[in-house]
Coordinates of C-alpha atoms in Angstrom, one line a residue:
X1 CA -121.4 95.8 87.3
X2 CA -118.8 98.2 86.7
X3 CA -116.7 97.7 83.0
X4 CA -113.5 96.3 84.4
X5 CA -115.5 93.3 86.5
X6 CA -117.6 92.5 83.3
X7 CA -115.0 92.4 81.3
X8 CA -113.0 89.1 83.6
X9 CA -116.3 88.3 84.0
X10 CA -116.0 87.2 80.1
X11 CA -112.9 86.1 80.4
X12 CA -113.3 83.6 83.4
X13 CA -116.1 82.8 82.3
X14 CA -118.4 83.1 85.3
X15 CA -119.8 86.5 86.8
X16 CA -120.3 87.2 90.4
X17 CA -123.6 87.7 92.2
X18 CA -121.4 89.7 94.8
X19 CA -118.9 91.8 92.8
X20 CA -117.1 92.8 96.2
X21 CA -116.0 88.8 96.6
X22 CA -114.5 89.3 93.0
X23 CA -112.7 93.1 93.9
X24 CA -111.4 91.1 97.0
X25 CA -110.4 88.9 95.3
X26 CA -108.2 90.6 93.3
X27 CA -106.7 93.1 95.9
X28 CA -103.1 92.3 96.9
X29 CA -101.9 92.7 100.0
X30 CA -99.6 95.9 99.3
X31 CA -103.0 98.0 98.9
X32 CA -103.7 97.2 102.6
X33 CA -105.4 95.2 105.5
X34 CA -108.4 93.6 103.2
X35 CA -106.8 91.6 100.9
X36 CA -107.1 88.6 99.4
X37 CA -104.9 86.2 101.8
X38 CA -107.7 84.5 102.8
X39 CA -109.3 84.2 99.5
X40 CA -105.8 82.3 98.3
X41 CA -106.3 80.0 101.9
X42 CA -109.5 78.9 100.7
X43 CA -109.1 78.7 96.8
X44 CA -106.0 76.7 96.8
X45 CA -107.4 73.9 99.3
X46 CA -110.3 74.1 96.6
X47 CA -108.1 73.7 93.7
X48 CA -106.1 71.0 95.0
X49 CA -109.4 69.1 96.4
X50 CA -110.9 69.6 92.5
X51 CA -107.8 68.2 90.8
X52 CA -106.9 64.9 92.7
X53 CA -110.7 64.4 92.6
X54 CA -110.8 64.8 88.4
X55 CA -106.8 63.1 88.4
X56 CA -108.4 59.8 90.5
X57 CA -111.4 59.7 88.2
X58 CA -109.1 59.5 85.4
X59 CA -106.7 57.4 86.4
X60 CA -108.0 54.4 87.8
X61 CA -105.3 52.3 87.3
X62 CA -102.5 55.3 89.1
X63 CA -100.7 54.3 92.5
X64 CA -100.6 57.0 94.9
X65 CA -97.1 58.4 94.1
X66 CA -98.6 58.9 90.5
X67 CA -101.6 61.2 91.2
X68 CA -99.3 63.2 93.8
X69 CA -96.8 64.2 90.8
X70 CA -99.8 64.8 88.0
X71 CA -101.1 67.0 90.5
X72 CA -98.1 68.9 91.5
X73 CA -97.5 70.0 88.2
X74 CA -101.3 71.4 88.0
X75 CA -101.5 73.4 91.4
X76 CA -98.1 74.7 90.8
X77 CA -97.4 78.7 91.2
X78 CA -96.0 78.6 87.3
X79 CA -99.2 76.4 86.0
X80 CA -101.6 78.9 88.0
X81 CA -100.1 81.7 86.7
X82 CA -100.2 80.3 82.9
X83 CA -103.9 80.5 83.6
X84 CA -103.7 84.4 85.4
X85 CA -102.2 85.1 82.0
X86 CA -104.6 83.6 79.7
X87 CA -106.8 85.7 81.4
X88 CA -104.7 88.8 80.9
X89 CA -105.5 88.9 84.8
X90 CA -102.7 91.4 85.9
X91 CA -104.7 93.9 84.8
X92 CA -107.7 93.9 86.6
X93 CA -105.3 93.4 90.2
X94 CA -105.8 96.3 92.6
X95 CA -101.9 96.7 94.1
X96 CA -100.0 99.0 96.1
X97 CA -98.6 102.3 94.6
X98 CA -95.1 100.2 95.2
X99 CA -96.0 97.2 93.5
X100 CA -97.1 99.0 90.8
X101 CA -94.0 100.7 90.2
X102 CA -91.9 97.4 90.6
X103 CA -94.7 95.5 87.9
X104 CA -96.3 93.4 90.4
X105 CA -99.0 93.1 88.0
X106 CA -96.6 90.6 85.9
X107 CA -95.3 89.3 89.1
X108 CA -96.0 85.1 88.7
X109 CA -96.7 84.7 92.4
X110 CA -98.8 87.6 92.4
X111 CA -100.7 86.1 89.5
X112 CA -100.8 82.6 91.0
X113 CA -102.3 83.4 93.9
X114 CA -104.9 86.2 92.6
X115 CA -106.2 82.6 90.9
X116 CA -106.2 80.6 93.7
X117 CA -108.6 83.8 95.6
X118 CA -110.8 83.9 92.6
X119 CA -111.7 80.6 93.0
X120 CA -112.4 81.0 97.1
X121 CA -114.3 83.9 96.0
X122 CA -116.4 81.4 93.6
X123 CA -117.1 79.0 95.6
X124 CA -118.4 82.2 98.3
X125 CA -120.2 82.8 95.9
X126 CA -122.2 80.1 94.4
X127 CA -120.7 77.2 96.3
X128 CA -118.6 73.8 95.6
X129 CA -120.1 72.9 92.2
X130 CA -119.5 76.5 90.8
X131 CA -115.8 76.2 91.9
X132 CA -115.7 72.7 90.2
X133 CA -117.3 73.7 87.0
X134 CA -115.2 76.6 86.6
X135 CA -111.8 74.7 87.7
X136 CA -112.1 72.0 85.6
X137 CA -113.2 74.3 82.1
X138 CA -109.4 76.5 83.2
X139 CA -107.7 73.0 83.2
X140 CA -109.0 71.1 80.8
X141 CA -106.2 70.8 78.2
X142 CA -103.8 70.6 80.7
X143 CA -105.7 67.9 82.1
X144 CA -106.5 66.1 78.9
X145 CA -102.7 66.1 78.0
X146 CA -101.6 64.4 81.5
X147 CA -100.0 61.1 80.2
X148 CA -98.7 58.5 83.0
X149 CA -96.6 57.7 80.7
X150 CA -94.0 60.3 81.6
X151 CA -95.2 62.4 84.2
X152 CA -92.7 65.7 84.7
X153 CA -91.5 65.7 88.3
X154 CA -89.9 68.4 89.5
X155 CA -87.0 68.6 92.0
X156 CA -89.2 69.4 95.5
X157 CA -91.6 66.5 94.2
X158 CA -88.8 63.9 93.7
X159 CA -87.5 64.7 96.9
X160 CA -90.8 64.9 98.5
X161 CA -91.6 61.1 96.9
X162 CA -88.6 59.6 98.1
X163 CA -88.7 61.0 101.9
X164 CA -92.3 59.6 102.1
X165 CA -91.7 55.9 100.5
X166 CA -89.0 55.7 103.4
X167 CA -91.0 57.2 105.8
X168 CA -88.7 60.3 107.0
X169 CA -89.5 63.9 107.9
X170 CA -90.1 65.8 105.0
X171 CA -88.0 68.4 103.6
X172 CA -87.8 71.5 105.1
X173 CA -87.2 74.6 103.3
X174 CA -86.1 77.6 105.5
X175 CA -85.6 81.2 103.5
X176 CA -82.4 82.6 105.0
X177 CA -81.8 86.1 103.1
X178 CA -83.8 87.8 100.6
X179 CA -81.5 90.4 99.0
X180 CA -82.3 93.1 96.1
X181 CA -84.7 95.3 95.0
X182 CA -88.5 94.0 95.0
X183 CA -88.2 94.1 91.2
X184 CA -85.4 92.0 91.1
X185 CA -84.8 89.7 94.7
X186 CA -82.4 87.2 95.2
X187 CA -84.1 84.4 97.7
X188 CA -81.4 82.6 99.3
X189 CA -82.8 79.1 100.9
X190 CA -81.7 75.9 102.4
X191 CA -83.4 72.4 102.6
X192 CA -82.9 70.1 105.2
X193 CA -83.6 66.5 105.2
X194 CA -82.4 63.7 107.9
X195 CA -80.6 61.8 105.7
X196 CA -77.6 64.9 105.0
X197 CA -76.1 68.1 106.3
X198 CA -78.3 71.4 105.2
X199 CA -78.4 72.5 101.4
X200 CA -78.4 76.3 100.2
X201 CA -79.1 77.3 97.2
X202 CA -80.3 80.7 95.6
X203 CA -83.3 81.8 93.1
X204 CA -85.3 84.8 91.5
X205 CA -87.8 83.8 93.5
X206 CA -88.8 81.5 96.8
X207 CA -90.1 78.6 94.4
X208 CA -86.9 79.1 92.4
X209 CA -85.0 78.4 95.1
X210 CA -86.3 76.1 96.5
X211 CA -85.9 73.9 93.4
X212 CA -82.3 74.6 93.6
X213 CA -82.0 73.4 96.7
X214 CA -84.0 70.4 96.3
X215 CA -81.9 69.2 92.9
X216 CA -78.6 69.7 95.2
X217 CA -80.0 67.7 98.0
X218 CA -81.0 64.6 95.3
X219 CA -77.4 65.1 94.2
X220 CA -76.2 64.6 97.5
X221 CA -78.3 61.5 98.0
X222 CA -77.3 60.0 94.4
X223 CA -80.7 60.5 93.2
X224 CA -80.4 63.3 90.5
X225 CA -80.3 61.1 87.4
X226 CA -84.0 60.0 87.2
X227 CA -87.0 58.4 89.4
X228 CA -85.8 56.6 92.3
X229 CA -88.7 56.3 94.2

């Protein structure tokens, strides 16, 4: 195994019987065709599959609504790339000469979904158990500081929970103008839900965005000063 793969090796804690599963892994989609898109597919159904499965073992006493919001704040892009970092995983990504020059490799969604492919590659690699152990050792003081006490919910969750317990269409978030250099992009988006006229709100990023949006649709609705659902 070449030094760069046995060094993450250490650091995830888990080395590859096929290191080109790992180097796919990490390969962004600016350095070509064979990237790690389908990786991500896989690792986040994995990752979300891992968590409710540990959050419903834990909380046996947790309604529905509950377990959706604990695990929204795990499987987020910010959480997932709070692990990428812990990892010091933006250096080991293979990018593009562009990305490279516009610091992808600090990039949060970059980062986030470079996890979510390492653990597809994973569980290519050694199968469902692997994944699990490996998830659940990245996770576990987030996990073991999860209170349902006062679980954080963030704007597209709050609006997410009360669209579901009155059975409407859930919100829909269409990006309508990404402006700026790579380094520095304004995403421009707007959420529609039944209930009002289209929201459009703007972010450094899609997920930013999208927040915005969300928060100005629960103002619309009267729901922006705490849990309504």
């Amino acid at each position: 195994m070449n030094n760069p793969l046995l060094k993450l090796s250490q650091r995830l804690g888990y080395q590859f019987n096929d290191e080109s599963l790992a180097t796919l892994a990490l390969t962004h989609r600016s350095r070509g065709g064979n990237n790690n898109e389908r990786l991500e597919f896989l690792g986040d159904s994995i990752l979300n599959f891992v968590i409710a499965d540990e959050l419903f073992r834990r909380f046996g006493a947790a309604r529905e609504g509950k377990l959706s919001r604990l695990r929204a704040r795990l499987v987020k892009g910010e959480t997932l790339a709070d692990v990428a970092k812990e990892f010091d995983l933006g250096e080991f990504l293979l990018l593009g000469s562009g990305e490279l020059k516009s610091g992808g490799h600090r990039r949060e969604s970059i980062l986030a979904d470079a996890v979510e492919a390492l653990i597809g590659a994973i569980y290519l690699d050694a199968g469902l158990e692997a994944a699990r152990e490996r998830i659940l050792v990245w996770f576990q003081s987030r996990l073991d500081s999860l209170s349902l006490e006062d679980p954080i919910k963030d704007p597209k969750t709050r609006l997410q929970e009360y669209q579901q317990g009155r059975h409407q269409n859930l919100p829909r978030y269409d990006v309508v103008a990404i402006e700026g250099p790579s380094n520095k992009q304004s995403f421009t988006v707007t959420c529609t839900v039944p209930e009002c006229s289209p929201v459009t709100a703007k972010g450094t990023s899609r997920r930013g965005a999208e927040q915005a949006a969300a928060e100005l649709v629960l103002a619309e609705l009267g729901l922006n000063d705490g849990d309504h659902s």
